[in-house]
C-alpha positions as YAML, in Angstrom:
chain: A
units: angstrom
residues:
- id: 1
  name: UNK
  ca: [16.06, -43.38, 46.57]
- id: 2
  name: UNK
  ca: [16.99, -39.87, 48.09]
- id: 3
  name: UNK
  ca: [19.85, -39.58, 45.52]
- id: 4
  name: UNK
  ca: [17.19, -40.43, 42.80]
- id: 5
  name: UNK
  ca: [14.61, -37.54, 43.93]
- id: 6
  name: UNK
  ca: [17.62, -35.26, 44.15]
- id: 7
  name: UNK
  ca: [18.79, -35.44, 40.60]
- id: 8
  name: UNK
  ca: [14.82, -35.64, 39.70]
- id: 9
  name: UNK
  ca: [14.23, -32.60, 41.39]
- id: 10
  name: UNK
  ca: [17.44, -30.90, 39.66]
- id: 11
  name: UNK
  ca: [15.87, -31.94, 35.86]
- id: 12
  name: UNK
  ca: [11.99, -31.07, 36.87]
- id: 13
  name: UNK
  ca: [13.71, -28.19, 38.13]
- id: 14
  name: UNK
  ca: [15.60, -27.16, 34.51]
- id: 15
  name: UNK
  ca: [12.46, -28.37, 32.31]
- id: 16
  name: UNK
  ca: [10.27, -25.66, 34.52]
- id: 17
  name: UNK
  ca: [12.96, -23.16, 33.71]
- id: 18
  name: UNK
  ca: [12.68, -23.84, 30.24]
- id: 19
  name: UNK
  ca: [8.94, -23.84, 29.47]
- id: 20
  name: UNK
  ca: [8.91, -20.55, 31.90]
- id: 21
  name: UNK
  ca: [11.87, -19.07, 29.45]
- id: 22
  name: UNK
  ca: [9.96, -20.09, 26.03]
- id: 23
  name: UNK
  ca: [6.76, -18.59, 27.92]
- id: 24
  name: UNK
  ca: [8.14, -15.39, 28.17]
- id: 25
  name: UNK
  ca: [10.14, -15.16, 24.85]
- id: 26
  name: UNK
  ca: [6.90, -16.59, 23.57]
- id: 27
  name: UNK
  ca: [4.54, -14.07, 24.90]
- id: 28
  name: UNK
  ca: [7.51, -11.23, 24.37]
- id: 29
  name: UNK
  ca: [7.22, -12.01, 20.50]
- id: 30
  name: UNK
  ca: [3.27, -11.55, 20.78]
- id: 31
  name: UNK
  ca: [3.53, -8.30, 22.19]
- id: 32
  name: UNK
  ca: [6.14, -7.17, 19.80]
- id: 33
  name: UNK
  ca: [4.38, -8.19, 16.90]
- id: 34
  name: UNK
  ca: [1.03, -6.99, 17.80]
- id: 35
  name: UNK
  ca: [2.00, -3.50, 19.09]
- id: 36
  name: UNK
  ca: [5.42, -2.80, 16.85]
- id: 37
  name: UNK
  ca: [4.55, -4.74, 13.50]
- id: 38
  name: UNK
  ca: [1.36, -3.99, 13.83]
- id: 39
  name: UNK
  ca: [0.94, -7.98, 12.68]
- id: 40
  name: UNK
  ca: [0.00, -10.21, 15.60]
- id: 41
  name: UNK
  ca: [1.45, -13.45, 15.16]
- id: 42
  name: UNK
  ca: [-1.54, -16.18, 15.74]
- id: 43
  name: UNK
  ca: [0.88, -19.27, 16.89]
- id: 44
  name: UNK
  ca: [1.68, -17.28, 20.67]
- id: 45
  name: UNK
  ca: [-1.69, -17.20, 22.36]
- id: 46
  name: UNK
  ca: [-2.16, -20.92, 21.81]
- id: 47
  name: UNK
  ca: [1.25, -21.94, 22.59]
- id: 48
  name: UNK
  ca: [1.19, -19.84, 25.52]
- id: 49
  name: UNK
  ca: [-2.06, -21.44, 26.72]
- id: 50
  name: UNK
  ca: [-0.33, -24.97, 26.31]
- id: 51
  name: UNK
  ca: [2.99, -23.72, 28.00]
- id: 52
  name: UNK
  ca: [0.98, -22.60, 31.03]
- id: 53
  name: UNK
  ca: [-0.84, -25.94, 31.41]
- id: 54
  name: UNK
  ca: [2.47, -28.05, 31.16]
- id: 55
  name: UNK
  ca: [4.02, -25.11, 33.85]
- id: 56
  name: UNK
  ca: [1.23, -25.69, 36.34]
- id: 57
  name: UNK
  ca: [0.97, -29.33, 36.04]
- id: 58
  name: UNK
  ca: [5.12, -30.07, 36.13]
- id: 59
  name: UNK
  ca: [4.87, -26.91, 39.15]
- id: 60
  name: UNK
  ca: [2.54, -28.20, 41.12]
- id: 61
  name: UNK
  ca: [4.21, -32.12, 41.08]
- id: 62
  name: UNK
  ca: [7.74, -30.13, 41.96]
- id: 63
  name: UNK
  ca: [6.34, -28.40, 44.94]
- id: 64
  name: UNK
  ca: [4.10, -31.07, 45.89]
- id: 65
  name: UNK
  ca: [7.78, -33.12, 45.72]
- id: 66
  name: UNK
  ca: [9.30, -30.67, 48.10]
- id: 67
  name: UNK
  ca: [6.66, -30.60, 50.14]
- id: 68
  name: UNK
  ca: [5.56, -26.84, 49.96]
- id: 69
  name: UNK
  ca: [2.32, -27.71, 47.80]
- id: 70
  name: UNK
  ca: [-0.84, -25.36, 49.41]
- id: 71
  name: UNK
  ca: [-2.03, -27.01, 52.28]
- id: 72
  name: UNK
  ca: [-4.02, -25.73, 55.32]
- id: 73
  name: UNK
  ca: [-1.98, -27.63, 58.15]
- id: 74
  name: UNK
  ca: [-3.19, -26.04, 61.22]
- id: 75
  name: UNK
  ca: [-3.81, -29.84, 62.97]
- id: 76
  name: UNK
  ca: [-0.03, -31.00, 61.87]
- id: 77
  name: UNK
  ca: [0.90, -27.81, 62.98]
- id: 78
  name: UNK
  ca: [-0.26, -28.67, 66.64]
- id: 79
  name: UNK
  ca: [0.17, -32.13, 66.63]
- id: 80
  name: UNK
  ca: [4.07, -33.40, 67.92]
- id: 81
  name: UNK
  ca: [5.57, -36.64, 67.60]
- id: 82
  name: UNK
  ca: [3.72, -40.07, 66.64]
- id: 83
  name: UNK
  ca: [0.32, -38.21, 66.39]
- id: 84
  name: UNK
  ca: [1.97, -36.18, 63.95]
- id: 85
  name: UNK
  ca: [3.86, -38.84, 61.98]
- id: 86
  name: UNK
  ca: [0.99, -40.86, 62.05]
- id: 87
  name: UNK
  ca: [-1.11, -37.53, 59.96]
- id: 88
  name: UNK
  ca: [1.56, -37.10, 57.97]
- id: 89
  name: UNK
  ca: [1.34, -40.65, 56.71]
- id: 90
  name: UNK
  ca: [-2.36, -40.61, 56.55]
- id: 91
  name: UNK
  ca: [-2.55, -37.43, 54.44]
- id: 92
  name: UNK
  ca: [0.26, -38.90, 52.16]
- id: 93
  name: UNK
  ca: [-2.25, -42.64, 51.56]
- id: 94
  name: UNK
  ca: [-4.83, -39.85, 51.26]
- id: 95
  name: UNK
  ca: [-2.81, -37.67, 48.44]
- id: 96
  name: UNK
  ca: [-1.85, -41.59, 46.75]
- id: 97
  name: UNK
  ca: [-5.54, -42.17, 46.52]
- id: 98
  name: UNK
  ca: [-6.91, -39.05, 44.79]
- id: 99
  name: UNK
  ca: [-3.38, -39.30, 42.17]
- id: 100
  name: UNK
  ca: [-3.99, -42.94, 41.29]
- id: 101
  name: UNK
  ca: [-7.58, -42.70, 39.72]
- id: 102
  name: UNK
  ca: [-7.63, -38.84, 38.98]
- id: 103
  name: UNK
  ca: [-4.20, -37.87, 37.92]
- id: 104
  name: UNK
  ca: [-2.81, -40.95, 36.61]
- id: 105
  name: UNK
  ca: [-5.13, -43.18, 35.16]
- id: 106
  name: UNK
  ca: [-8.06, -40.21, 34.22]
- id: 107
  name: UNK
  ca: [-5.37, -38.30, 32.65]
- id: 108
  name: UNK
  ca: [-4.20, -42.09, 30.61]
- id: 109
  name: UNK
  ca: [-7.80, -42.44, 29.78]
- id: 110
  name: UNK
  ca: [-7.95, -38.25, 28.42]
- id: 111
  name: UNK
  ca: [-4.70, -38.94, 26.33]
- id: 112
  name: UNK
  ca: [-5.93, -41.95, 24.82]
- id: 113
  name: UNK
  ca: [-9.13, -40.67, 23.81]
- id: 114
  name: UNK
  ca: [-7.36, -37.52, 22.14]
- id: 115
  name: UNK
  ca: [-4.98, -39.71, 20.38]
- id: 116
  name: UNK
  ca: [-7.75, -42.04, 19.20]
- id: 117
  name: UNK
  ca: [-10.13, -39.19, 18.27]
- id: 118
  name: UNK
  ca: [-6.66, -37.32, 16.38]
- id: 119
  name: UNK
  ca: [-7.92, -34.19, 18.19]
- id: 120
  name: UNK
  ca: [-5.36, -31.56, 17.17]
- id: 121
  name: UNK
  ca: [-5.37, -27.31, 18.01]
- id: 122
  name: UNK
  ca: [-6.67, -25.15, 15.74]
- id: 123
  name: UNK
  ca: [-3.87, -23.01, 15.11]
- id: 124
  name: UNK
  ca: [-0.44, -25.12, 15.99]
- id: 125
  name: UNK
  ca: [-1.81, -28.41, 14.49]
- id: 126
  name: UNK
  ca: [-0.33, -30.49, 17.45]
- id: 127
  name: UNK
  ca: [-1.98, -33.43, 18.99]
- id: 128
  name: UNK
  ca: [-3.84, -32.46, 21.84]
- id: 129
  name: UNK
  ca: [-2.60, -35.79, 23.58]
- id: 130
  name: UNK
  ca: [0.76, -33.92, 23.72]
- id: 131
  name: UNK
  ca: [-0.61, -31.32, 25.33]
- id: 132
  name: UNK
  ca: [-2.46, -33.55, 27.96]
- id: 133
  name: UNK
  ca: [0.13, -36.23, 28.20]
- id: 134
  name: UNK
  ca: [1.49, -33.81, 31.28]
- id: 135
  name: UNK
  ca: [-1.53, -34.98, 33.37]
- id: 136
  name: UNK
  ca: [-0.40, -38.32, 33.94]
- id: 137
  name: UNK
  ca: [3.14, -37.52, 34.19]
- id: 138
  name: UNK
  ca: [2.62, -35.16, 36.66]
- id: 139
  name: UNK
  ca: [0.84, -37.86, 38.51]
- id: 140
  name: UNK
  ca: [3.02, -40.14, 38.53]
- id: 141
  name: UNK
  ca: [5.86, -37.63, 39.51]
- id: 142
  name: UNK
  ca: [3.87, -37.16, 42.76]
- id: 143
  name: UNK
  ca: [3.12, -40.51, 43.25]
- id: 144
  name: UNK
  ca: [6.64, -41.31, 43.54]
- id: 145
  name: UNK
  ca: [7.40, -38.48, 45.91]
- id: 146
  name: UNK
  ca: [4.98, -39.51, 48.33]
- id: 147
  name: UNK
  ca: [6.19, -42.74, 47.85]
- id: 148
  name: UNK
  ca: [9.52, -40.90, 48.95]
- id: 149
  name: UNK
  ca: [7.81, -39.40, 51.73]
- id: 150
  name: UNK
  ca: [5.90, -42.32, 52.96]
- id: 151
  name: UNK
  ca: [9.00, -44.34, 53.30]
- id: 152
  name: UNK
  ca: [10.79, -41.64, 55.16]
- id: 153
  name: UNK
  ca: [8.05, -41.29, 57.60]
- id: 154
  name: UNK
  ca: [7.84, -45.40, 58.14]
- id: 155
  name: UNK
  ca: [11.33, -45.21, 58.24]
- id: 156
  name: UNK
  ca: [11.08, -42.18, 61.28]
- id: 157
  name: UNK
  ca: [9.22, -44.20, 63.22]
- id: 158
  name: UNK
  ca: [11.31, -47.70, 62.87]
- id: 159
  name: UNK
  ca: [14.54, -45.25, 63.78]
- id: 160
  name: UNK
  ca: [12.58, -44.24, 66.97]
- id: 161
  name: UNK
  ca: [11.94, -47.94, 68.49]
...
């Protein structure tokens, strides 16, 4: 499974590049037409908006993955040993339980509904449940990882007896 999260981590790792690189030729073009050809193309501020939902969603599953997400850990920070392990696994159940209902199946229930409804954006014409088809991706990206993390912690413990 650790081979697995390595090569995921390697292609969540390129597609982040990617969206960041169209982002910045993307907003690059904006500027250049709106300030040099006096002409501001009406495609970039839209795209851009999409780009940076799909870059924070697929980000914050990556980090959360390598386990560098934003997290006040001043009690794991004291805590040694089993106490700690024993945190570390509730916080994971804890992280399972909010990306289940919210992430996962709220963000199944939001794609559905745009897809039903054929909501599209004004100015690109693309199916909004493209656009917020990264919710439950993302989800399910850092379900697995603290699926990856919960077995290594079980694991920790069964190495120690």
């Amino acid at each position: 499974m650790q081979a697995f999260k390595l090569k995921l981590d390697k292609v969540i790792g390129i597609m982040l590049m990617l969206i960041m690189a169209i982002m910045v030729l993307n907003v690059s073009w904006q500027v250049f037409s709106r300030y040099v050809v006096q002409s501001p193309s009406s495609f970039t501020d839209e795209l851009s908006r999409y780009l940076l939902v799909w870059l924070g969603m697929l980000g914050a599953a990556y980090v959360a993955g390598q386990d560098k997400h934003l997290a006040i850990d001043i009690l794991p920070a004291k805590l040694r040993g089993e106490a700690k392990r024993k945190l570390l696994i509730v916080i994971s159940i804890v992280i399972v339980l909010f990306v289940i209902p919210v992430m996962i199946m709220g963000g199944i229930n939001l794609v559905y509904i745009t897809y039903t409804l054929e909501q599209k954006s004004a100015t690109l014409q693309l199916p909004l449940a493209y656009v917020y088809l990264m919710i439950p991706f993302s989800g399910l990206l850092v379900l697995f990882y603290q699926f990856v993390n919960l077995k290594l912690l079980l694991t920790k413990q069964d190495s120690q007896n």
